[in-house]
Every structure is written in structure tokens, then in C-alpha cells.
CSV table of N, CA, C and O in Angstrom, one decimal:
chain,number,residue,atom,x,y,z
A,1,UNK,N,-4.3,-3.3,-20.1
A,1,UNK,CA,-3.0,-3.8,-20.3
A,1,UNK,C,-2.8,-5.3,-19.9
A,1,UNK,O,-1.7,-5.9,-19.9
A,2,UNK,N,-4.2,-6.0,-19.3
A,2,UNK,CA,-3.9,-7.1,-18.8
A,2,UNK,C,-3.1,-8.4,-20.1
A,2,UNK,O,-2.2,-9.2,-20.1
A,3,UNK,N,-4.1,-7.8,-21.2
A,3,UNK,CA,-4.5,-8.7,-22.4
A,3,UNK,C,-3.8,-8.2,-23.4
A,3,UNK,O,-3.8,-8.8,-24.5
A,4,UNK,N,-3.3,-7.5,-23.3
A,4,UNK,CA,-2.6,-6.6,-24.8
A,4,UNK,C,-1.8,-7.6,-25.3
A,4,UNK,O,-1.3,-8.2,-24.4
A,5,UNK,N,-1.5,-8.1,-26.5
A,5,UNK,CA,-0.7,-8.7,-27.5
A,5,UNK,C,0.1,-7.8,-27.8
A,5,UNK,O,0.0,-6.6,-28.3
A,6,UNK,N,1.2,-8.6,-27.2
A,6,UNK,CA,2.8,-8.0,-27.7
A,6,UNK,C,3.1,-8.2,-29.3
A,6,UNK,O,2.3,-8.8,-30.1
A,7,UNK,N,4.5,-7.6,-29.7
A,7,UNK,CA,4.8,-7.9,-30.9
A,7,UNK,C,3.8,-7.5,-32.1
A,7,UNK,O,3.9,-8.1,-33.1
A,8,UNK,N,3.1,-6.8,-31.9
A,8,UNK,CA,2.2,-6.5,-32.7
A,8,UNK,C,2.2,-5.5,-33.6
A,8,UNK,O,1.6,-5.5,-34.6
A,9,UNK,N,3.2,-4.3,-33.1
A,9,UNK,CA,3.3,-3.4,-33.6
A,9,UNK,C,2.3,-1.9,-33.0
A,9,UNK,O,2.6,-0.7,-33.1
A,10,UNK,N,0.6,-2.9,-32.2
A,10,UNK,CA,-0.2,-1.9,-32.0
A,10,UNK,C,-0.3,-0.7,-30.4
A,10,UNK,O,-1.2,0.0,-30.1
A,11,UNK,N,1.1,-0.9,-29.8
A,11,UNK,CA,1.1,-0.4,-28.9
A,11,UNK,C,1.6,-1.0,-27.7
A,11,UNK,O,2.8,-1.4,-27.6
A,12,UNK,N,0.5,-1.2,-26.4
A,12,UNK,CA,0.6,-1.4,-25.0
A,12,UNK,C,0.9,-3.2,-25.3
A,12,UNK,O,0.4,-4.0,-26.1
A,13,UNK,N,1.9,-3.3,-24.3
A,13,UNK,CA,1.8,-4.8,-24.2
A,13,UNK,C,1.7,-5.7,-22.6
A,13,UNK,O,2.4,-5.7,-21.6
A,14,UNK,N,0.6,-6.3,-22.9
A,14,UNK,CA,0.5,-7.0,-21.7
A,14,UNK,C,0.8,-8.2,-21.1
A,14,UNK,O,1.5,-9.0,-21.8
A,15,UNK,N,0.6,-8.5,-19.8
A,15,UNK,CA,1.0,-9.3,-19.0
A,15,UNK,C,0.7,-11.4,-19.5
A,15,UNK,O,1.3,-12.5,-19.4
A,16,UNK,N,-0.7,-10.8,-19.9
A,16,UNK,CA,-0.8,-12.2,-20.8
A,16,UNK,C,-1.2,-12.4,-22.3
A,16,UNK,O,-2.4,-12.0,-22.3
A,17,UNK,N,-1.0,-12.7,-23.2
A,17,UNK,CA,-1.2,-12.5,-24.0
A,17,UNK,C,-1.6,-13.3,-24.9
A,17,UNK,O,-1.3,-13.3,-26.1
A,18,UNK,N,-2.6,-14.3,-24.2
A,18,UNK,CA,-3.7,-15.0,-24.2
A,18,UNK,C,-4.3,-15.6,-23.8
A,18,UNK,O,-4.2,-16.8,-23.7
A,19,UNK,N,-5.5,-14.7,-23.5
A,19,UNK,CA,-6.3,-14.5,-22.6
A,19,UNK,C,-7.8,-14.2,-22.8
A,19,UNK,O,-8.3,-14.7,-23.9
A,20,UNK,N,-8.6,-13.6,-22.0
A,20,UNK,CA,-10.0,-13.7,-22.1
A,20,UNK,C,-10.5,-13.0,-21.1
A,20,UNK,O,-10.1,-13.3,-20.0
A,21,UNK,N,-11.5,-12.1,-21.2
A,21,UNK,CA,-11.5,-11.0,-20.1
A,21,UNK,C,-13.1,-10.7,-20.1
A,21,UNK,O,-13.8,-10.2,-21.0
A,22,UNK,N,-13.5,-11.3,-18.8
A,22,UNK,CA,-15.5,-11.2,-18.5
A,22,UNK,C,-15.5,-9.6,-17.9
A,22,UNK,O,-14.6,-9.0,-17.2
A,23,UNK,N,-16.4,-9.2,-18.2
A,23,UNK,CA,-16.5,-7.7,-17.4
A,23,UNK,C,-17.6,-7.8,-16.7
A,23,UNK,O,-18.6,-8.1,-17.4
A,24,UNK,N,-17.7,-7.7,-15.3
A,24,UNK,CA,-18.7,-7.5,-14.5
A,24,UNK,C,-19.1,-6.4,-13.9
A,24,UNK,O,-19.3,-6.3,-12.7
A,25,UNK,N,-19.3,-5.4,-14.8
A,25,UNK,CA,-19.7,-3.8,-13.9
A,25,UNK,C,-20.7,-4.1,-13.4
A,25,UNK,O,-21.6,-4.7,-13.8
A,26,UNK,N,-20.6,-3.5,-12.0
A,26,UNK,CA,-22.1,-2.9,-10.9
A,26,UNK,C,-21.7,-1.3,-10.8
A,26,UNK,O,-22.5,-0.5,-10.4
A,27,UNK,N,-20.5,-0.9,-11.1
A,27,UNK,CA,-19.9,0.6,-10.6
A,27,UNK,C,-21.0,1.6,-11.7
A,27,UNK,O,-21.3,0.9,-12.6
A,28,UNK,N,-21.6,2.7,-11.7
A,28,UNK,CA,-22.2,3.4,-12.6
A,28,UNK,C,-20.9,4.2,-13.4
A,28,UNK,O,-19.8,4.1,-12.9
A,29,UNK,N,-21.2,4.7,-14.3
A,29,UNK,CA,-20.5,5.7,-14.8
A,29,UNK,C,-19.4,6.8,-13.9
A,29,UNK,O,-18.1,6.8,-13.8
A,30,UNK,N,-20.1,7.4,-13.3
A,30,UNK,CA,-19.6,8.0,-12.3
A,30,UNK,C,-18.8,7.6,-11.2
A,30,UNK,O,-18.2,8.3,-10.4
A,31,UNK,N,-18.7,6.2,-11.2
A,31,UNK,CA,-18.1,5.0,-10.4
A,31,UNK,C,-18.5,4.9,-9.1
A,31,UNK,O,-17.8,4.5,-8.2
A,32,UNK,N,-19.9,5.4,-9.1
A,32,UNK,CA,-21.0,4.3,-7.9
A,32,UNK,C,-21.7,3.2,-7.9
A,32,UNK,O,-22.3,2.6,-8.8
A,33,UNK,N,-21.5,3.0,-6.5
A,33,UNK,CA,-22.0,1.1,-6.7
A,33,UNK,C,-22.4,0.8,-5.2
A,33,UNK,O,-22.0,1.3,-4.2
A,34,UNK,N,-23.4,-0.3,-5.4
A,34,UNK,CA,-24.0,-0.9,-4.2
A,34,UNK,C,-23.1,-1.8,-3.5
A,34,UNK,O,-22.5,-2.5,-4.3
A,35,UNK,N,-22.9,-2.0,-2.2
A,35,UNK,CA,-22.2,-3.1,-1.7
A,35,UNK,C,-22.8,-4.5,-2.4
A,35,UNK,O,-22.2,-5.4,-2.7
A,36,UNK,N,-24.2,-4.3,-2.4
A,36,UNK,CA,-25.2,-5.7,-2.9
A,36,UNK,C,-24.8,-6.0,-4.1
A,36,UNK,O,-24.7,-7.2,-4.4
A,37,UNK,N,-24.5,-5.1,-5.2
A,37,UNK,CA,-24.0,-5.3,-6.3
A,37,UNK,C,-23.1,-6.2,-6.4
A,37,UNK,O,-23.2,-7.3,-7.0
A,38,UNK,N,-21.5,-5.5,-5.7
A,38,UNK,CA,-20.5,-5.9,-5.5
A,38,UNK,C,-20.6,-7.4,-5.3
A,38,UNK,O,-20.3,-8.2,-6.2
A,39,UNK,N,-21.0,-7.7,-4.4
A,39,UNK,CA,-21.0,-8.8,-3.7
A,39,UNK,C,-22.2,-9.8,-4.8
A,39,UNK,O,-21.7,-10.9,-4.8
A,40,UNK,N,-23.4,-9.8,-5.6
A,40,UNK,CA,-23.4,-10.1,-7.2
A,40,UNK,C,-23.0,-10.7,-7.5
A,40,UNK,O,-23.1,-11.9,-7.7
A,41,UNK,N,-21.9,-9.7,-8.0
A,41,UNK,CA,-21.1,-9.7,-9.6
A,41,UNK,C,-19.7,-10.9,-8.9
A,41,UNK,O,-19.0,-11.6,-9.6
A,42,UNK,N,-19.6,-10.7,-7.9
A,42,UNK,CA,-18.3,-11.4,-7.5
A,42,UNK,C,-19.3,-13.1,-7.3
A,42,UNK,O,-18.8,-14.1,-7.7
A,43,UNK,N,-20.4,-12.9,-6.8
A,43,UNK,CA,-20.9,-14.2,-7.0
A,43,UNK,C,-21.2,-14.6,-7.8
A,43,UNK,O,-21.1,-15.9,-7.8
A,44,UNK,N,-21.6,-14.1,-8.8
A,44,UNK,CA,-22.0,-14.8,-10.4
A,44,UNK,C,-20.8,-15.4,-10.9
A,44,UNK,O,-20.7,-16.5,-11.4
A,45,UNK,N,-19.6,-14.4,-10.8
A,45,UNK,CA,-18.2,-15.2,-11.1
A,45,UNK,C,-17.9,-16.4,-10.6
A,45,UNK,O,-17.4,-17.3,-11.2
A,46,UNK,N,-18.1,-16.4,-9.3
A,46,UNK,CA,-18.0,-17.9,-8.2
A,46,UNK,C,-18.8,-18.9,-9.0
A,46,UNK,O,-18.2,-20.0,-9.3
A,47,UNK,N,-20.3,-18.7,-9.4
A,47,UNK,CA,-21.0,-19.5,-10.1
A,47,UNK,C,-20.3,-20.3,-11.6
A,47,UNK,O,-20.1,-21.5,-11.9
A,48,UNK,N,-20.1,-18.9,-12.6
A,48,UNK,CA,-19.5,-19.7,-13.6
A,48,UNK,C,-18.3,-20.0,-13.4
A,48,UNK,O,-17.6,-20.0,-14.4
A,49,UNK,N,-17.8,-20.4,-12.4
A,49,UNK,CA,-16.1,-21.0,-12.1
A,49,UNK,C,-16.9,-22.5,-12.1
A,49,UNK,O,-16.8,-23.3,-13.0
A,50,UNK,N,-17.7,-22.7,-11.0
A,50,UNK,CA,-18.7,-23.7,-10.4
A,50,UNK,C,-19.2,-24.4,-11.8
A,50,UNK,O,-19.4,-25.6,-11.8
A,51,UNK,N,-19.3,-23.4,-12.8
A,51,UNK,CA,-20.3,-24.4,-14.0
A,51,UNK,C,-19.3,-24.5,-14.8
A,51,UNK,O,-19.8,-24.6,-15.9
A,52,UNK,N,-17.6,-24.5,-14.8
A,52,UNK,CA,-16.6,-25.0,-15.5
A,52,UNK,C,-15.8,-23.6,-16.7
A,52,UNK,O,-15.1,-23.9,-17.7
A,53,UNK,N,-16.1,-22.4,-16.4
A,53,UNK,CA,-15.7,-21.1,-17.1
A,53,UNK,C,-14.6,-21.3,-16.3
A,53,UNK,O,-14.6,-21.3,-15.0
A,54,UNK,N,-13.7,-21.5,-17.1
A,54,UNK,CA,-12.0,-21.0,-16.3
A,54,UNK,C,-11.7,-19.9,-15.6
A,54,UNK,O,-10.6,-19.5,-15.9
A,55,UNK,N,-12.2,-19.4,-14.7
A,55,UNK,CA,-11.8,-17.9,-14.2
A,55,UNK,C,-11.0,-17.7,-13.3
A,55,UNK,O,-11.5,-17.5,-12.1
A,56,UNK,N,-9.7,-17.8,-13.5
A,56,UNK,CA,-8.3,-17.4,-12.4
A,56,UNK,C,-8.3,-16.2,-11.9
A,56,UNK,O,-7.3,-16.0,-11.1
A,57,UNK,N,-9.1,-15.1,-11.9
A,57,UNK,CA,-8.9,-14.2,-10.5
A,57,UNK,C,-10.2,-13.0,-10.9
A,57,UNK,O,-10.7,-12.9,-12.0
A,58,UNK,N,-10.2,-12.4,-10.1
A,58,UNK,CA,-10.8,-10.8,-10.1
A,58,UNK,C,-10.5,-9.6,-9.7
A,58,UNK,O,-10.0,-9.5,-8.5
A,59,UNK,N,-10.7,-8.4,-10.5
A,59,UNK,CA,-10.2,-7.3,-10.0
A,59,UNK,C,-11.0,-6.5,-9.4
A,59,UNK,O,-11.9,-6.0,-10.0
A,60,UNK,N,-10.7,-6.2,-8.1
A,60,UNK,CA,-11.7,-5.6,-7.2
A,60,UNK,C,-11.2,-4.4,-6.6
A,60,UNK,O,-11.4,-4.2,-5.4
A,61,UNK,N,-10.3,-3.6,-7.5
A,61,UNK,CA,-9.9,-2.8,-6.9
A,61,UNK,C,-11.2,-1.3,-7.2
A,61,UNK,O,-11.2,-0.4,-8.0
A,62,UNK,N,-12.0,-1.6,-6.2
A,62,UNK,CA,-12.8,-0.6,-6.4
A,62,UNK,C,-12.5,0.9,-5.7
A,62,UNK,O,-12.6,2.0,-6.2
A,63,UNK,N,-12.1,0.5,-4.5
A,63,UNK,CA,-11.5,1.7,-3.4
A,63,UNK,C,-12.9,1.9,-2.5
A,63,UNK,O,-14.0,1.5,-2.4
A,64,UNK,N,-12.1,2.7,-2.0
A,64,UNK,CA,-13.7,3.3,-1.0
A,64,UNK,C,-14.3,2.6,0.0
A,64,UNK,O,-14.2,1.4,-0.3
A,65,UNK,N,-14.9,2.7,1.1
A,65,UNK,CA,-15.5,2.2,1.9
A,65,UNK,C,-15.2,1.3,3.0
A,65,UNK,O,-14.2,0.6,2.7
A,66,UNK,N,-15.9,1.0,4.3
A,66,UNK,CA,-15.2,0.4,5.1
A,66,UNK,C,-15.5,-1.0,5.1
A,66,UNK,O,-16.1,-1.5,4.2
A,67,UNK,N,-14.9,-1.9,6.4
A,67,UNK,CA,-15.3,-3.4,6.4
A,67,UNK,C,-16.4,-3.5,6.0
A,67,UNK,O,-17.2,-2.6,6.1
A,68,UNK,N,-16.7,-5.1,5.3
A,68,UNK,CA,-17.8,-5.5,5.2
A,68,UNK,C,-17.8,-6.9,5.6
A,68,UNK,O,-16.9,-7.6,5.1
A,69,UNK,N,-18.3,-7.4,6.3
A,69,UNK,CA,-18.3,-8.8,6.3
A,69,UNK,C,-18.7,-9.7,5.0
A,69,UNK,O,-18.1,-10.5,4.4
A,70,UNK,N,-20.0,-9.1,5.0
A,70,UNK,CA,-20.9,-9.8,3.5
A,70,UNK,C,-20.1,-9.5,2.2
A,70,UNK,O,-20.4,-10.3,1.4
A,71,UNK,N,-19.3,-8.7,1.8
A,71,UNK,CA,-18.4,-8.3,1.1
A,71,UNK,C,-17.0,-9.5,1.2
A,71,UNK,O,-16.5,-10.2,0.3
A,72,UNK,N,-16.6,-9.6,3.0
A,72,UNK,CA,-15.6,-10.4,3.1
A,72,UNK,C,-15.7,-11.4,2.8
A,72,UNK,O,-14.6,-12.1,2.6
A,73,UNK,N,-17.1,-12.0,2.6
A,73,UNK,CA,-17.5,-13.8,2.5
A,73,UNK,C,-18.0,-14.1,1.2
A,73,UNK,O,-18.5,-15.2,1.1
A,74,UNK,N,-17.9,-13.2,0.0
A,74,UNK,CA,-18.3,-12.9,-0.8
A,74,UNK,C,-16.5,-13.3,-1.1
A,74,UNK,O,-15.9,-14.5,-1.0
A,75,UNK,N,-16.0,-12.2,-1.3
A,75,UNK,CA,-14.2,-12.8,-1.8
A,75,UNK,C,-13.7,-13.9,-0.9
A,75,UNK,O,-12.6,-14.4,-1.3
A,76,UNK,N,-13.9,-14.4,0.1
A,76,UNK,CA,-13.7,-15.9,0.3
A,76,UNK,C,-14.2,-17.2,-0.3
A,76,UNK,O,-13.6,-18.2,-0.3
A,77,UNK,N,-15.9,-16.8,-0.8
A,77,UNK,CA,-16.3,-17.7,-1.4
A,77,UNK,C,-15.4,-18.3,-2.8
A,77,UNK,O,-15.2,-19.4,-3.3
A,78,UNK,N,-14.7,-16.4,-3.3
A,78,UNK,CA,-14.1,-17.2,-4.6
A,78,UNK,C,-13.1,-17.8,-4.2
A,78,UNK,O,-12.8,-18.7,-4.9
A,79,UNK,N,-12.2,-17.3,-2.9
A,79,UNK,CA,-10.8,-17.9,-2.7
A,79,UNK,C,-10.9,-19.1,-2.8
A,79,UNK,O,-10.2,-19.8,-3.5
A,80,UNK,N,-12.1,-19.7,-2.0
A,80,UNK,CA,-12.4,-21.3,-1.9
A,80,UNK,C,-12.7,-21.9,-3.2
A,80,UNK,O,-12.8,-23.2,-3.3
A,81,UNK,N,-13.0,-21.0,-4.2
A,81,UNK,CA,-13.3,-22.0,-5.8
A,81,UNK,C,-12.3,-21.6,-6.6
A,81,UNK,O,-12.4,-21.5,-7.8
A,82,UNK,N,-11.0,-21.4,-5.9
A,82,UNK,CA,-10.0,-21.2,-6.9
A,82,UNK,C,-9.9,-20.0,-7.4
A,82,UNK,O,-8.8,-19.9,-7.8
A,83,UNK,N,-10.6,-19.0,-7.6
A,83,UNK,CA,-10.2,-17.7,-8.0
A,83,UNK,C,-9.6,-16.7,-7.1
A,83,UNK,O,-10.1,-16.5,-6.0
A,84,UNK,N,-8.5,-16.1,-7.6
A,84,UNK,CA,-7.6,-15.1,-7.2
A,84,UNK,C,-8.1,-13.9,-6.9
A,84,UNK,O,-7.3,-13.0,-6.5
């Protein structure tokens, strides 16, 4: 529903509705995933912000598990490049 085009007639309407949406799964099917992963895929995002891909934020609502530091420095690195 992030992306859905309103006025369309074809249903759900979203929040922006023009937009552009990267998918970075590390979660499996079953919705397991490595901390190392996580922490990846949130960096590759940092990287192409870094090489000029517009990327205003990420959704990390994975759930599950306790502190991580390496995880925490990981979503600070993007706070520091602009992403949300």
C-alpha cells in the first residue's frame, strides 16, 4: 500500500503515488534471517544512496530478537546518509 495509485479504479490506495520500491530480502520464506544478512542488505542500501539512488527510508520492521549493536550501527549508518 506504500505505492498504490489512487484514482484508478484498481483498488488499495497509497500513501505515495509516485514512487519506486527496491526490495531487499535476507528473511527466507518462512521469515528467517541472519543478523549478518540484515545488517547487508541495510548496507547495500547505504551504498546505493552513496552512489546517487534516491532512497528516502527503509522498512525494517522485521520483529524478533534482542539488541544488537552491529545491527544498531548498521541503521545509523543510514540515518547518517539520509535515509529514514
Amino acid at each position: 500500500t506504500i505505492g498504490g495509485v489512487g484514482n484508478n479504479a484498481r483498488g488499495v490506495t497509497g500513501i505515495n503515488w509516485n514512487i519506486k520500491i527496491i526490495g531487499l530480502k535476507f528473511l527466507s520464506a518462512s521469515g528467517s534471517g541472519s543478523l549478518s544478512d540484515a545488517i547487508e542488505a541495510i548496507n547495500y542500501a547505504v551504498d546505493l544512496k552513496n552512489r546517487g539512488v534516491p532512497i528516502r527510508a527503509l522498512n525494517n520492521s522485521w520483529g524478533g530478537g534482542g539488541f544488537s549493536q552491529a545491527l544498531y550501527n548498521a541503521i545509523s549508518r543510514a540515518n547518517d546518509a539520509g535515509i529514514l
